[in-house]
């Protein structure tokens, strides 16, 4: 239920490891222009208490201010809805009003409290500290969710019979329409097309994710289905584990949080700095660095320039971090040859060129020959599996031509690269 007015507080609930029900961890409250957090005394006294994330919110008494430059702890912001979820909330709150609505009442606390409860990671936000009331329960059909997405995209108030389905897209990040669904032993994120898409983005992401798996990356499993005559991408959630009596939730934080940044500072995010954090704070740093380098390379090879810091994430166990499977790998439209990644690769440069990746390889603790071999293996995997993956996606010849050599294996990626790599790409 949407509550009018601007809330002054929200209680943060957390699913502890191995548990299927949440407990209240603390209180998030307005403090001028910032939001401060206090752990609850009862939570701190628990022997299994887990810090939401350190160094931002260590387990201690007293008010914890956001890090300098932030208005809210970034690890909490990770659980808030982004552009699409906010559009849905605005539709739900103002769509049934007569006359203009006042959006100034909507701030971070409002987004937390008015979005669904099955959000990424292991957190939720409630108005009460003693009773947990999940928002957005139920199992809407894909056809219902597609209808909701169409109405929200058009700015049309959602019909009352679809109001329950509306909640299922409010708590997930990103700018494109999506929702949670359940399928047997798995929780899935369903991603829908936009009416304004100039090419089939849903199929494009499916192709890129499948090619990434063939290239040896650890990626979330994906399926492509049809509903109401439209393509829908189903992505298996890796932050949920089914238990006999419910679901376990895995705590996770974005790379933006790891880097101590917020959206306004995201332009300073870099693969180099993330690699340094991996060296000091991650389990299996050597293996993780190689995986991150492989993801960077594949993003360039498939034309995914939307590799911003919220599209990288790590699991948090209260002591150490581990890289989650890759997600949101999707070729982006481009009109010309030159392109840049969303995160810096080496120094100030973010150019989508493999030569730059090779220059940055030492930051990932990779020898030049090893890095080159990894890139060559990805190019060959893309070439070898391209036709089969296109068949899986039922791509038309026009759709294949739109992706091949434009987004996928674009010649700009190979400018300045070793001759052997350029020749390999030209023969792909």
PDB file of N, CA and C in Angstrom, residues 238 296 311 326:
ATOM      1  N   UNK A 238      21.192 -15.485  -8.773  1.00  0.00           N
ATOM      2  CA  UNK A 238      22.256 -16.182  -8.048  1.00  0.00           C
ATOM      3  C   UNK A 238      22.320 -15.769  -6.582  1.00  0.00           C
ATOM      4  N   UNK A 296      36.000  -7.979 -18.729  1.00  0.00           N
ATOM      5  CA  UNK A 296      36.324  -6.737 -19.416  1.00  0.00           C
ATOM      6  C   UNK A 296      36.534  -6.998 -20.899  1.00  0.00           C
ATOM      7  N   UNK A 311      26.894  -2.844 -12.484  1.00  0.00           N
ATOM      8  CA  UNK A 311      26.770  -4.091 -13.231  1.00  0.00           C
ATOM      9  C   UNK A 311      27.902  -5.063 -12.919  1.00  0.00           C
ATOM     10  N   UNK A 326      28.506 -13.157 -13.647  1.00  0.00           N
ATOM     11  CA  UNK A 326      28.308 -11.967 -14.476  1.00  0.00           C
ATOM     12  C   UNK A 326      26.842 -11.856 -14.885  1.00  0.00           C
TER      13      UNK A 326
END
